[in-house]
Short mmCIF file of C-alpha atoms and ligand atoms in Angstrom, two decimals:
data_model
loop_
_atom_site.label_atom_id
_atom_site.label_comp_id
_atom_site.label_asym_id
_atom_site.label_seq_id
_atom_site.Cartn_x
_atom_site.Cartn_y
_atom_site.Cartn_z
CA MET A 1 4.77 30.43 1.65
CA LYS A 2 6.89 32.36 -0.94
CA ILE A 3 10.59 30.60 -0.97
CA HIS A 4 12.97 32.54 -3.46
CA ILE A 5 16.00 30.27 -4.55
CA VAL A 6 18.82 32.37 -5.44
CA GLY A 7 20.95 30.32 -7.71
CA GLY A 8 20.27 27.53 -10.49
CA GLY A 9 23.07 25.41 -9.62
CA ALA A 10 22.56 21.88 -8.41
CA ILE A 11 21.89 22.73 -4.95
CA GLY A 12 19.54 25.75 -5.63
CA LEU A 13 17.55 23.60 -8.22
CA LEU A 14 17.68 20.38 -5.70
CA HIS A 15 15.88 22.53 -2.82
CA ALA A 16 13.58 24.21 -5.35
CA GLY A 17 12.24 20.98 -6.85
CA LEU A 18 11.88 19.40 -3.40
CA LEU A 19 10.30 22.32 -1.95
CA ALA A 20 7.59 23.13 -5.02
CA GLN A 21 6.53 19.51 -4.92
CA THR A 22 5.21 20.28 -1.50
CA GLY A 23 3.00 23.02 -2.87
CA GLN A 24 4.85 25.90 -1.72
CA GLU A 25 5.16 28.72 -3.85
CA VAL A 26 8.90 28.73 -5.25
CA THR A 27 10.72 31.28 -7.58
CA VAL A 28 14.42 30.17 -8.93
CA TRP A 29 16.20 33.45 -9.22
CA THR A 30 19.00 32.58 -11.88
CA ARG A 31 22.28 34.39 -13.39
CA THR A 32 21.19 33.90 -16.88
CA ASP A 33 18.04 34.87 -18.94
CA LYS A 34 18.46 31.46 -20.86
CA GLN A 35 17.99 29.29 -17.82
CA ALA A 36 15.19 31.29 -16.27
CA GLU A 37 13.31 30.87 -19.22
CA ARG A 38 13.61 27.30 -19.84
CA LEU A 39 12.95 26.49 -15.97
CA GLN A 40 9.67 28.88 -16.54
CA ALA A 41 8.72 27.05 -19.75
CA GLU A 42 9.85 23.25 -18.46
CA GLY A 43 9.93 23.25 -14.96
CA ILE A 44 12.81 21.42 -13.14
CA LYS A 45 13.98 17.77 -14.07
CA LEU A 46 14.51 16.16 -10.73
CA GLU A 47 15.93 12.99 -10.31
CA MET A 48 15.04 11.46 -7.09
CA LEU A 49 17.27 9.37 -4.67
CA ASN A 50 15.12 6.34 -5.58
CA GLY A 51 15.81 6.79 -9.41
CA ASP A 52 12.30 8.14 -10.01
CA VAL A 53 12.18 11.42 -12.65
CA ARG A 54 9.79 14.38 -12.13
CA ASP A 55 9.25 17.46 -13.91
CA ILE A 56 8.28 20.20 -11.41
CA ALA A 57 6.79 23.14 -12.19
CA VAL A 58 8.38 26.59 -10.50
CA ASN A 59 8.43 30.15 -11.37
CA SER A 60 12.02 31.53 -12.88
CA TYR A 61 13.49 34.96 -13.70
CA SER A 62 17.02 36.17 -13.94
CA LEU A 63 18.39 38.22 -11.22
CA ALA A 64 18.91 41.22 -13.73
CA SER A 65 15.31 41.44 -14.26
CA LEU A 66 14.84 42.50 -10.78
CA GLN A 67 14.16 46.17 -10.62
CA PRO A 68 13.10 48.74 -8.04
CA GLY A 69 9.58 48.40 -6.93
CA TRP A 70 9.51 44.69 -7.93
CA ALA A 71 7.65 43.66 -5.04
CA GLY A 72 4.99 46.07 -5.81
CA GLN A 73 4.93 44.49 -9.28
CA ALA A 74 4.77 40.98 -8.30
CA GLY A 75 1.63 41.09 -6.37
CA ALA A 76 -0.42 43.59 -4.00
CA ASP A 77 1.15 41.92 -0.51
CA ALA A 78 4.46 41.17 -1.35
CA GLU A 79 5.58 44.21 0.75
CA GLN A 80 3.80 42.80 3.68
CA SER A 81 3.91 39.26 3.35
CA SER A 82 7.24 37.26 4.78
CA ALA A 83 9.07 35.08 2.60
CA TRP A 84 12.39 32.83 2.59
CA ILE A 85 15.19 33.12 0.38
CA LEU A 86 17.86 30.63 0.22
CA LEU A 87 20.91 31.96 -1.25
CA THR A 88 22.40 28.82 -2.92
CA VAL A 89 25.35 30.74 -5.10
CA LYS A 90 28.52 29.93 -4.82
CA GLN A 91 30.80 32.19 -2.52
CA SER A 92 32.32 34.02 -5.56
CA HIS A 93 29.16 35.36 -6.56
CA ILE A 94 28.50 37.32 -3.63
CA ASP A 95 29.34 40.52 -5.07
CA ASP A 96 28.15 44.11 -4.73
CA ARG A 97 25.59 43.33 -7.77
CA LEU A 98 24.21 40.35 -5.89
CA LEU A 99 23.96 42.20 -2.86
CA ASP A 100 21.73 45.02 -4.68
CA GLN A 101 19.58 42.37 -5.90
CA LEU A 102 19.00 40.80 -2.72
CA ARG A 103 17.92 43.76 -1.69
CA LEU A 104 15.52 44.38 -4.14
CA LEU A 105 14.16 40.77 -3.25
CA SER A 106 14.14 41.42 0.28
CA SER A 107 10.87 43.69 0.85
CA GLY A 108 8.65 42.81 3.75
CA LYS A 109 9.84 40.53 6.26
CA THR A 110 12.14 38.37 4.93
CA ALA A 111 15.02 36.05 6.10
CA ILE A 112 18.04 34.74 4.31
CA LEU A 113 19.38 31.14 4.66
CA CYS A 114 22.69 31.13 3.40
CA LEU A 115 23.93 27.74 2.29
CA GLN A 116 27.60 28.41 1.27
CA ASN A 117 30.61 26.42 2.06
CA GLY A 118 33.79 28.33 3.77
CA ILE A 119 33.28 31.69 5.68
CA GLY A 120 33.00 35.51 5.10
CA HIS A 121 29.98 35.72 3.61
CA MET A 122 27.82 36.24 6.45
CA ASP A 123 29.43 39.16 7.74
CA LYS A 124 29.34 40.74 4.43
CA LEU A 125 25.42 40.18 3.87
CA ALA A 126 24.68 41.19 7.56
CA ALA A 127 26.49 44.49 6.62
CA SER A 128 24.72 45.36 3.61
CA LEU A 129 21.12 44.24 4.46
CA PRO A 130 20.82 45.67 7.84
CA GLY A 131 16.66 44.85 7.47
CA ALA A 132 17.12 41.18 6.84
CA LEU A 133 17.34 38.17 9.07
CA ILE A 134 20.24 35.94 8.12
CA TYR A 135 20.62 32.76 8.82
CA ALA A 136 23.49 30.26 8.68
CA GLY A 137 23.14 27.07 7.05
CA VAL A 138 25.19 23.91 6.76
CA THR A 139 24.13 20.97 4.45
CA SER A 140 25.54 17.47 3.80
CA VAL A 141 23.00 16.97 0.79
CA GLY A 142 24.64 16.15 -2.44
CA ALA A 143 23.25 17.12 -5.84
CA ARG A 144 24.77 17.10 -9.10
CA ARG A 145 23.16 19.23 -12.40
CA LEU A 146 23.48 17.41 -15.35
CA ASP A 147 22.51 20.31 -18.04
CA ASP A 148 22.84 23.73 -18.18
CA ALA A 149 19.34 24.53 -17.19
CA ARG A 150 17.04 22.39 -15.40
CA HIS A 151 17.96 18.90 -15.00
CA VAL A 152 19.37 17.93 -11.50
CA ARG A 153 20.23 14.69 -9.61
CA HIS A 154 19.55 14.13 -6.10
CA THR A 155 23.12 12.29 -5.19
CA GLY A 156 23.09 11.86 -1.60
CA ASP A 157 21.26 12.61 1.63
CA GLY A 158 22.37 14.31 5.07
CA PRO A 159 21.36 16.71 7.58
CA LEU A 160 20.71 20.75 7.16
CA TRP A 161 21.30 22.62 10.01
CA PHE A 162 20.42 26.19 10.18
CA GLY A 163 20.27 28.96 12.68
CA ALA A 164 20.24 32.53 13.43
CA TYR A 165 23.40 34.60 12.44
CA ALA A 166 23.00 36.96 15.06
CA GLU A 167 21.03 35.96 18.26
CA ASP A 168 19.20 39.21 18.66
CA LYS A 169 18.01 38.64 14.88
CA LYS A 170 15.59 36.04 14.43
CA ASP A 171 12.07 35.21 13.99
CA ASP A 172 10.88 32.27 15.76
CA ASN A 173 7.86 31.80 13.49
CA LEU A 174 9.38 32.21 10.35
CA GLN A 175 12.33 29.69 11.31
CA ASN A 176 9.89 26.94 12.26
CA LEU A 177 7.69 27.74 9.34
CA LEU A 178 10.96 26.60 7.34
CA LEU A 179 11.73 23.90 9.46
CA ASN A 180 8.36 22.48 8.80
CA ILE A 181 8.46 22.78 5.16
CA LEU A 182 11.93 21.58 4.67
CA LYS A 183 11.11 18.37 6.84
CA SER A 184 7.71 17.76 4.59
CA ALA A 185 10.02 18.13 1.36
CA GLY A 186 12.18 15.19 2.94
CA PHE A 187 15.02 17.07 3.96
CA ARG A 188 16.68 15.94 7.46
CA ALA A 189 16.44 19.57 8.83
CA GLY A 190 16.97 20.92 12.15
CA LEU A 191 17.49 24.28 13.71
CA SER A 192 20.84 24.90 15.88
CA ASN A 193 22.19 27.20 18.28
CA GLU A 194 25.66 26.19 17.46
CA MET A 195 26.17 27.30 14.06
CA LYS A 196 29.38 28.81 14.25
CA ASP A 197 30.44 25.18 15.39
CA ARG A 198 28.86 23.68 12.71
CA ILE A 199 30.47 25.83 10.16
CA TYR A 200 33.83 25.46 11.49
CA GLN A 201 33.42 21.40 11.28
CA LYS A 202 32.33 21.87 7.81
CA LEU A 203 35.03 24.21 7.22
CA LEU A 204 37.70 21.80 8.49
CA ILE A 205 36.56 19.10 6.27
CA ASN A 206 36.26 21.11 2.88
CA ALA A 207 39.91 22.76 3.94
CA VAL A 208 41.56 19.38 3.71
CA ILE A 209 39.63 17.62 0.80
CA ASN A 210 39.00 20.34 -1.29
CA PRO A 211 42.34 21.91 -1.76
CA LEU A 212 44.05 18.60 -2.00
CA THR A 213 41.80 16.98 -4.59
CA ALA A 214 42.07 20.06 -6.77
CA ILE A 215 45.88 20.04 -6.63
CA TYR A 216 46.24 16.35 -6.86
CA ASP A 217 43.48 16.03 -9.59
CA THR A 218 41.73 13.21 -7.54
CA THR A 219 38.62 11.99 -6.22
CA ASN A 220 37.74 12.52 -2.73
CA GLY A 221 38.00 8.66 -2.19
CA GLU A 222 41.62 8.51 -4.15
CA LEU A 223 42.88 11.18 -1.75
CA PRO A 224 43.89 9.34 1.09
CA GLN A 225 45.22 6.34 -0.66
CA HIS A 226 48.93 7.73 -1.32
CA PRO A 227 50.74 7.69 1.64
CA SER A 228 52.42 10.93 1.03
CA ARG A 229 49.15 12.57 0.13
CA LEU A 230 47.66 11.42 3.49
CA THR A 231 50.52 12.89 5.39
CA LEU A 232 50.03 16.14 3.88
CA MET A 233 46.06 15.82 4.57
CA ARG A 234 46.83 15.19 8.09
CA SER A 235 49.40 18.18 8.43
CA LEU A 236 46.75 20.60 6.93
CA PHE A 237 44.09 19.01 8.98
CA GLU A 238 46.01 19.74 12.24
CA GLU A 239 47.10 23.35 11.56
CA THR A 240 43.43 23.97 10.81
CA SER A 241 42.30 22.41 13.49
CA ALA A 242 44.42 24.24 15.81
CA ILE A 243 43.37 27.65 14.24
CA LEU A 244 39.74 26.76 14.36
CA THR A 245 39.84 25.88 17.92
CA ALA A 246 41.61 28.77 18.76
CA ASP A 247 38.93 30.70 17.36
CA GLY A 248 36.36 29.12 19.61
CA MET A 249 35.80 25.69 17.78
CA LYS A 250 34.35 23.22 20.80
CA SER A 251 33.94 19.95 19.01
CA GLY A 252 37.36 19.17 17.31
CA ASP A 253 38.14 15.67 18.74
CA ASN A 254 36.79 13.24 16.20
CA GLY A 255 37.46 15.73 13.40
CA TRP A 256 39.93 13.39 11.53
CA GLN A 257 37.69 10.58 11.60
CA LEU A 258 35.02 12.78 10.31
CA VAL A 259 37.25 14.06 7.30
CA MET A 260 37.92 10.18 6.82
CA GLN A 261 34.74 9.23 6.65
CA VAL A 262 33.69 12.11 4.08
CA CYS A 263 36.17 10.88 1.90
CA ALA A 264 34.79 7.20 2.08
CA ALA A 265 31.43 8.19 1.84
CA THR A 266 31.99 10.59 -1.48
CA ALA A 267 34.64 8.35 -2.68
CA ALA A 268 33.50 8.23 -6.08
CA ASN A 269 32.81 12.33 -6.16
CA VAL A 270 34.87 14.84 -7.31
CA SER A 271 35.22 17.90 -4.74
CA SER A 272 33.61 21.03 -5.51
CA MET A 273 36.82 22.81 -6.00
CA LEU A 274 38.14 20.15 -8.47
CA SER A 275 34.94 20.36 -10.41
CA ASP A 276 35.57 24.35 -10.55
CA VAL A 277 39.17 23.68 -11.44
CA ARG A 278 38.39 21.22 -13.90
CA THR A 279 35.74 23.53 -15.82
CA GLY A 280 37.37 26.98 -15.65
CA ARG A 281 35.48 28.66 -12.91
CA GLN A 282 36.43 30.65 -9.91
CA THR A 283 37.24 28.44 -6.70
CA GLU A 284 35.97 29.07 -3.33
CA ILE A 285 39.64 28.86 -2.12
CA ASP A 286 39.36 32.48 -0.86
CA TRP A 287 36.40 31.45 1.42
CA ILE A 288 37.82 28.14 2.62
CA ASN A 289 41.59 28.17 3.19
CA GLY A 290 42.09 31.88 2.59
CA GLY A 291 39.20 32.09 5.35
CA VAL A 292 41.32 29.87 7.85
CA SER A 293 44.79 31.90 6.77
CA GLY A 294 42.53 35.13 7.58
CA LEU A 295 41.87 33.83 11.04
CA ALA A 296 45.28 32.43 11.71
CA ARG A 297 46.37 36.29 10.99
CA ARG A 298 43.86 38.15 13.27
CA LEU A 299 44.69 35.54 16.08
CA GLY A 300 48.54 36.06 15.58
CA ILE A 301 48.97 32.08 14.60
CA ALA A 302 51.02 30.99 11.43
CA SER A 303 49.38 29.39 8.72
CA PRO A 304 51.78 28.12 6.18
CA LEU A 305 50.10 25.19 4.79
CA ASN A 306 46.59 26.95 4.56
CA ASP A 307 48.78 29.87 2.86
CA ALA A 308 50.49 27.64 0.43
CA VAL A 309 47.50 25.46 -0.88
CA THR A 310 45.73 29.05 -1.45
CA THR A 311 48.56 30.07 -3.52
CA LEU A 312 48.60 26.61 -5.28
CA VAL A 313 44.73 26.31 -6.09
CA LYS A 314 45.02 30.16 -7.42
CA GLN A 315 47.46 29.00 -9.92
CA LEU A 316 45.07 26.22 -11.19
CA HIS A 317 42.62 28.29 -12.77
O1 KPL B 1 31.77 19.48 0.51
C1 KPL B 1 32.40 18.90 -0.01
C2 KPL B 1 32.77 19.75 -1.48
O2 KPL B 1 33.11 19.28 -2.46
O3 KPL B 1 32.82 20.91 -1.40
C3 KPL B 1 32.89 17.64 -0.02
C4 KPL B 1 32.40 17.33 1.82
C5 KPL B 1 34.43 17.72 0.05
C6 KPL B 1 32.26 16.71 -0.71
O4 KPL B 1 32.61 16.56 -1.99
#
């Protein structure tokens, strides 16, 4: 099975490495030529959960090298064959250029699994790639990239749920193929008909932990330790939960417990948003709390805390 991993960050390299180990034909599409050259020459250096370190060969090219007619050059049957694209880039990288590149990559029968935090991106992808099958994914696996090209550490296990974004646009064979491949690569993968709910549950967790860890510059575990931070977490949780429930989130009962569990389970971690702030990268605030504020506006509900943290985090970078 051809699997294209779009994005050479921690999550992209982890999936590429684990999938390539099972004998799949994996290609990693990167943003820079430099990273693609290193990956093509040296492969992925993967530190497994048990501490084993392996070098795993993959194909790698830069996204910029994709040209019209790419499928024809890549192999005689590329136009007819089916493939999966695992889209692992950050929300902020899903721009018009990337959408053009995804269009070039998705010849033949292609399904795209989106593994982003936040909301808003799948509408954009569905509108720009009407021929592709779009799948929503929610993952709790942890990974950290340890150099600027090929070294990745698998830091945590967790479920990976995926399902068709639109019920009438799916392919049972393709999705079962991916499910089996993911499972044989060691992922705790499952198909779900309730992706909106799963996305909203993850969004709720990210909407509380990510902006506040970025604003207070604390690890996930330290965040709830201070009483005034805990009060703010709770208020942001209540506001966000009410908005998501008004937009159809079903399973809201144990949401607060989940937030606290994630803080405990990832206590030593720096959230992705704090990491972006510290390294001067654009954060995903527009698609996390900004996304929640957007839903609230559409529903005619006020979202003062989500609006405020969105403004504050934007001033941090
Ligand atoms: O998903 C995360 C992130 O950092 O983006 C959490 C769950 C907060 C873990 O750090």
